[in-house]
Coordinates of C-alpha atoms in Angstrom, one line a residue:
X1 CA 79.5 135.5 50.4
X2 CA 83.1 135.7 49.2
X3 CA 84.6 139.1 50.1
X4 CA 87.8 140.9 50.6
X5 CA 88.4 143.6 53.3
X6 CA 88.6 147.2 51.9
X7 CA 89.2 150.5 53.5
X8 CA 88.5 151.0 57.2
X9 CA 85.3 153.0 57.8
X10 CA 85.6 153.4 61.5
X11 CA 87.2 152.0 64.7
X12 CA 86.1 151.4 68.2
X13 CA 88.0 150.2 71.3
X14 CA 87.3 146.5 70.3
X15 CA 85.7 146.5 66.8
X16 CA 86.5 147.8 63.4
X17 CA 84.1 148.5 60.5
X18 CA 85.5 148.1 57.0
X19 CA 84.3 148.0 53.5
X20 CA 83.6 144.4 52.4
X21 CA 84.1 144.0 48.6
X22 CA 82.4 141.1 47.0
X23 CA 84.9 138.9 45.1
X24 CA 82.3 138.0 42.5
X25 CA 80.3 141.2 41.9
X26 CA 82.4 144.0 43.3
X27 CA 79.5 145.2 45.4
X28 CA 80.3 147.0 48.6
X29 CA 79.0 145.9 52.0
X30 CA 80.1 146.8 55.5
X31 CA 81.8 144.3 57.8
X32 CA 82.1 144.8 61.5
X33 CA 84.9 142.7 62.9
X34 CA 86.2 141.9 66.4
X35 CA 88.6 139.3 67.8
X36 CA 86.7 136.1 68.2
X37 CA 87.4 135.8 71.9
X38 CA 85.7 139.2 72.4
X39 CA 82.8 138.7 70.1
X40 CA 80.0 137.8 72.5
X41 CA 78.2 141.2 71.9
X42 CA 78.7 141.0 68.1
X43 CA 77.4 137.4 68.0
X44 CA 74.3 138.6 69.9
X45 CA 73.8 141.4 67.4
X46 CA 74.1 138.8 64.6
X47 CA 71.3 136.7 66.2
X48 CA 68.9 139.7 66.0
X49 CA 70.0 141.0 62.6
X50 CA 69.7 137.5 61.0
X51 CA 65.9 137.3 61.7
X52 CA 65.1 140.9 60.7
X53 CA 63.8 141.9 57.3
X54 CA 62.6 145.5 57.1
X55 CA 63.4 148.5 54.9
X56 CA 63.8 150.5 58.1
X57 CA 66.5 148.2 59.6
X58 CA 70.0 147.7 58.3
X59 CA 70.1 144.5 56.3
X60 CA 72.1 141.4 57.4
X61 CA 74.3 139.7 54.8
X62 CA 76.0 137.0 56.7
X63 CA 78.8 136.3 59.2
X64 CA 82.0 134.3 59.2
X65 CA 85.3 133.7 61.1
X66 CA 88.6 134.5 59.4
X67 CA 92.3 134.1 60.4
X68 CA 94.0 137.4 59.9
X69 CA 97.6 138.1 61.1
X70 CA 97.4 135.0 63.3
X71 CA 94.2 136.2 65.0
X72 CA 90.7 134.7 64.6
X73 CA 88.2 137.4 63.7
X74 CA 84.5 137.3 64.0
X75 CA 82.9 139.2 61.1
X76 CA 79.3 140.5 60.8
X77 CA 78.5 141.6 57.2
X78 CA 75.8 144.2 56.7
X79 CA 74.3 146.6 54.3
X80 CA 76.6 149.5 53.5
X81 CA 75.0 152.9 54.2
X82 CA 77.0 155.6 52.3
X83 CA 75.9 158.7 54.2
X84 CA 76.8 157.5 57.7
X85 CA 74.8 158.3 60.8
X86 CA 72.1 160.8 61.4
X87 CA 74.6 162.8 63.3
X88 CA 76.9 162.9 60.2
X89 CA 73.9 164.0 58.1
X90 CA 73.1 166.8 60.6
X91 CA 76.6 168.1 60.2
X92 CA 76.2 168.1 56.4
X93 CA 73.3 170.5 56.5
X94 CA 74.0 174.2 55.6
X95 CA 72.9 175.4 59.1
X96 CA 74.1 172.3 61.0
X97 CA 70.6 171.0 61.7
X98 CA 67.6 169.6 59.8
X99 CA 64.6 171.6 58.8
X100 CA 61.3 170.4 60.2
X101 CA 60.2 168.6 57.0
X102 CA 63.4 166.5 57.1
X103 CA 63.0 165.8 60.8
X104 CA 59.4 164.7 60.2
X105 CA 60.5 162.4 57.3
X106 CA 63.4 160.8 59.2
X107 CA 61.2 160.4 62.4
X108 CA 58.5 158.6 60.4
X109 CA 61.0 156.1 59.1
X110 CA 62.5 155.5 62.5
X111 CA 59.1 154.9 64.0
X112 CA 58.2 152.5 61.2
X113 CA 61.4 150.6 62.1
X114 CA 60.5 150.6 65.8
X115 CA 57.0 149.5 65.1
X116 CA 58.4 146.5 63.2
X117 CA 60.8 145.6 66.0
X118 CA 58.2 146.0 68.7
X119 CA 55.7 143.8 66.9
X120 CA 58.3 141.1 66.8
X121 CA 58.9 141.6 70.6
X122 CA 62.3 143.2 70.3
X123 CA 63.4 146.2 72.3
X124 CA 66.4 148.0 70.7
X125 CA 67.5 149.6 74.0
X126 CA 70.0 152.1 72.4
X127 CA 68.1 154.3 70.0
X128 CA 70.2 157.5 69.3
X129 CA 71.4 159.4 66.3
X130 CA 74.7 157.5 66.3
X131 CA 72.8 154.2 65.8
X132 CA 70.6 155.5 62.9
X133 CA 72.2 155.2 59.5
X134 CA 71.4 157.2 56.3
X135 CA 71.4 155.9 52.7
X136 CA 69.7 156.8 49.5
X137 CA 66.4 155.3 50.6
X138 CA 66.4 157.1 54.0
X139 CA 67.3 156.2 57.5
X140 CA 67.6 152.8 59.0
X141 CA 68.0 151.4 62.6
X142 CA 71.4 149.8 63.3
X143 CA 73.6 148.5 66.1
X144 CA 71.6 145.7 67.9
X145 CA 74.4 145.0 70.5
X146 CA 72.1 146.2 73.3
X147 CA 68.9 144.7 71.9
X148 CA 66.8 142.2 73.9
X149 CA 63.5 140.4 73.7
X150 CA 60.8 142.2 75.7
X151 CA 60.3 139.1 77.8
X152 CA 64.0 138.6 78.5
X153 CA 65.3 139.3 82.0
X154 CA 68.7 140.9 81.3
X155 CA 70.5 143.8 82.9
X156 CA 69.4 147.2 81.7
X157 CA 71.7 148.9 79.2
X158 CA 71.9 151.8 76.8
X159 CA 73.1 155.4 76.6
X160 CA 72.4 157.6 79.7
X161 CA 71.5 160.7 77.7
X162 CA 68.7 158.8 75.9
X163 CA 67.5 156.7 78.9
X164 CA 63.9 156.8 80.0
X165 CA 63.2 157.5 83.6
X166 CA 62.2 153.9 84.4
X167 CA 65.5 152.7 82.9
X168 CA 67.6 155.3 84.8
X169 CA 66.0 154.0 88.0
X170 CA 66.8 150.4 87.1
X171 CA 63.1 149.4 87.0
X172 CA 62.4 148.0 83.5
X173 CA 63.3 148.5 79.9
X174 CA 60.5 147.8 77.5
X175 CA 59.1 149.2 74.2
X176 CA 58.3 152.5 75.9
X177 CA 62.0 153.1 76.6
X178 CA 62.7 153.1 72.8
X179 CA 59.9 155.7 72.4
X180 CA 61.5 158.0 75.0
X181 CA 64.8 157.7 73.2
X182 CA 63.1 158.6 70.0
X183 CA 61.8 161.8 71.5
X184 CA 65.4 162.6 72.4
X185 CA 66.6 161.9 68.9
X186 CA 64.0 164.4 67.5
X187 CA 65.5 167.0 69.8
X188 CA 69.0 166.0 68.7
X189 CA 68.0 166.4 65.0
X190 CA 66.4 169.8 65.7
X191 CA 69.3 171.3 67.6
X192 CA 72.4 169.3 66.4
X193 CA 73.5 169.4 70.0
X194 CA 73.3 167.3 73.2
X195 CA 69.9 166.5 74.5
X196 CA 71.0 167.6 77.9
X197 CA 73.3 170.5 76.9
X198 CA 73.8 171.8 80.5
X199 CA 75.1 168.5 81.9
X200 CA 78.6 167.1 81.5
X201 CA 78.6 163.8 83.4
X202 CA 76.4 160.8 83.2
X203 CA 75.8 160.5 86.9
X204 CA 74.0 163.9 86.9
X205 CA 72.1 162.8 83.8
X206 CA 70.8 159.7 85.5
X207 CA 69.9 161.6 88.6
X208 CA 68.1 164.3 86.7
X209 CA 66.1 161.8 84.5
X210 CA 65.4 159.1 87.1
X211 CA 65.1 160.9 90.4
X212 CA 64.3 164.5 89.7
X213 CA 61.7 163.8 87.0
X214 CA 63.1 166.5 84.7
X215 CA 62.6 166.5 80.9
X216 CA 64.9 167.7 78.1
X217 CA 64.1 171.1 76.8
X218 CA 61.9 171.0 73.7
X219 CA 63.4 173.4 71.1
X220 CA 61.3 176.6 70.9
X221 CA 61.8 177.0 67.2
X222 CA 59.7 173.9 66.4
X223 CA 56.1 174.0 65.4
X224 CA 53.2 173.2 67.8
X225 CA 52.8 169.8 66.1
X226 CA 56.4 168.9 66.5
X227 CA 56.5 170.0 70.2
X228 CA 53.4 168.0 70.9
X229 CA 54.9 164.9 69.2
X230 CA 58.0 165.1 71.4
X231 CA 55.9 165.6 74.5
X232 CA 54.0 162.3 73.7
X233 CA 57.4 160.5 73.6
X234 CA 58.6 162.1 76.8
X235 CA 55.7 161.1 79.1
X236 CA 57.2 160.1 82.5
X237 CA 54.9 157.1 83.0
X238 CA 55.9 154.4 80.5
X239 CA 52.4 153.0 80.5
X240 CA 51.0 156.4 79.3
X241 CA 53.7 157.1 76.8
X242 CA 52.5 156.7 73.2
X243 CA 53.5 153.6 71.3
X244 CA 54.9 153.4 67.8
X245 CA 51.6 152.7 66.1
X246 CA 50.0 155.7 67.8
X247 CA 52.8 158.0 66.9
X248 CA 52.6 157.1 63.3
X249 CA 49.2 158.7 63.3
X250 CA 50.4 162.0 64.9
X251 CA 49.7 165.2 62.8
X252 CA 53.5 166.0 63.0
X253 CA 54.2 163.2 60.5
X254 CA 51.5 164.2 58.0
X255 CA 53.8 166.9 56.6
X256 CA 56.5 164.5 55.6
X257 CA 56.7 163.0 52.1
X258 CA 57.8 159.6 51.1
X259 CA 61.2 160.5 49.9
X260 CA 64.3 161.4 51.9
X261 CA 65.9 164.7 50.8
X262 CA 67.6 163.8 47.5
X263 CA 70.3 166.4 48.0
X264 CA 72.2 164.5 50.8
X265 CA 75.8 164.2 49.6
X266 CA 76.9 160.6 49.1
X267 CA 80.2 160.0 50.9
X268 CA 81.9 157.5 53.1
X269 CA 81.3 157.9 56.8
X270 CA 84.3 157.9 59.1
X271 CA 83.1 156.8 62.5
X272 CA 80.0 155.9 64.5
X273 CA 81.6 155.3 67.9
X274 CA 80.6 154.4 71.3
X275 CA 82.5 154.7 74.5
X276 CA 81.8 153.8 78.1
X277 CA 81.8 155.3 81.5
X278 CA 85.2 155.3 83.2
X279 CA 86.7 156.1 86.6
X280 CA 85.5 159.8 86.3
X281 CA 82.0 158.4 87.1
X282 CA 83.0 157.2 90.6
X283 CA 84.8 160.5 91.3
X284 CA 81.6 162.4 90.2
X285 CA 79.5 160.3 92.5
X286 CA 81.7 160.9 95.5
X287 CA 82.0 164.7 94.8
X288 CA 78.3 165.5 94.9
X289 CA 77.9 166.4 91.2
X290 CA 76.1 169.5 90.0
X291 CA 72.8 169.1 88.3
X292 CA 72.2 172.4 86.5
X293 CA 72.8 175.0 89.1
X294 CA 71.7 172.9 92.1
X295 CA 74.2 171.0 94.2
X296 CA 73.1 167.4 94.8
X297 CA 73.4 166.5 98.5
X298 CA 73.9 162.9 99.6
X299 CA 70.4 161.4 100.0
X300 CA 68.8 158.0 99.8
X301 CA 68.1 158.9 96.1
X302 CA 71.8 159.6 95.6
X303 CA 72.6 156.2 97.1
X304 CA 70.1 154.6 94.8
X305 CA 71.8 156.4 91.9
X306 CA 75.2 155.0 92.9
X307 CA 73.7 151.5 93.0
X308 CA 72.2 152.1 89.6
X309 CA 75.5 153.2 88.0
X310 CA 77.3 150.3 89.6
X311 CA 74.9 148.0 87.8
X312 CA 75.6 149.7 84.5
X313 CA 79.3 150.3 84.7
X314 CA 82.4 148.2 85.5
X315 CA 86.1 148.5 84.6
X316 CA 86.1 150.3 81.3
X317 CA 88.0 152.5 78.9
X318 CA 87.1 155.3 76.6
X319 CA 86.6 154.8 72.9
X320 CA 89.0 156.6 70.6
X321 CA 86.5 157.8 67.9
X322 CA 83.8 160.2 68.7
X323 CA 81.3 162.3 66.8
X324 CA 81.1 166.0 67.5
X325 CA 78.2 165.7 69.8
X326 CA 79.7 162.7 71.7
X327 CA 83.0 164.5 72.2
X328 CA 81.1 167.2 74.1
X329 CA 79.5 164.8 76.5
X330 CA 82.4 162.3 76.6
X331 CA 80.3 159.2 77.1
X332 CA 77.8 157.1 75.2
X333 CA 76.8 153.4 75.3
X334 CA 76.7 151.2 78.4
X335 CA 76.3 147.5 78.1
X336 CA 76.3 144.9 80.8
X337 CA 76.8 141.1 80.4
X338 CA 75.1 140.4 83.7
X339 CA 77.4 137.6 84.6
X340 CA 79.4 139.1 87.4
X341 CA 77.7 142.3 88.5
X342 CA 78.4 144.7 85.6
X343 CA 80.8 144.8 82.7
X344 CA 80.7 147.6 80.2
X345 CA 81.5 147.2 76.6
X346 CA 81.7 149.4 73.5
X347 CA 80.7 147.9 70.2
X348 CA 79.6 150.3 67.5
X349 CA 78.4 150.4 63.9

């Protein structure tokens, strides 16, 4: 594919997403670029995207290496999604949140994408509103920088606010972890706010999820069917949690139609960032963080939590571009390369 770089659509700490304009047809794609020497995560994402073919997953169009301003750049070319992320779409609504029919419709499409991935043996590991992109045909799953094969033995990764209990404890990360994250996304769509609105630091989130066994609050304004659907996603035991195929048959999804709301304004998105945990995490650990109104005292569980965070986080820096929701919580994606303990990275789409 011959292409020229167009306007910048978003920036992260290491990667940039730009419009990619075809030199032959003028069609617009999206190109995610990073310096070749720092492209390990992006190359891993390319390996997954290149084998996927689903209407519920962002399409892969190719990759190449270019020499720009005396720097070799690795470029991943993908389908352009004009309406940005689910978070952007929430902000475009008149009341700053989706109605239940829209939530049902989007949820059905996300589950169909997860069912496809899981049947192939792929765990996404970072399902959240910022990694779900919206176009005319609906919502599609994007950002496979954290993805892994279910049988693959790699360090656990993802976004603390969306982590399942078994992931927060560092036990395992399978298909069920994506389902837990989906339940959190439904809450995110219903409230347009943080899933854990009363917590400001990731250490407390991990402790609350993994060691206290607490659940996010299910919005009271939702119907009984919607609440029951979320509860099936947020079952503590991953072996009892409903899988994608079971969820597709849930009554909550019966109310959705086959078309995404046609009134979504078509516009360029500006950013779908990720950032990483920084030195504040270690200060939070040492200062006995607050979980809700309860002070966490040093215990064996607290020590386990510190070990868990050490596995997830290394020397890092904050991303520069955040959505409104992500600005409130000040942290998002964690990734570890597993080669020397833990190294965090921040790729985004």
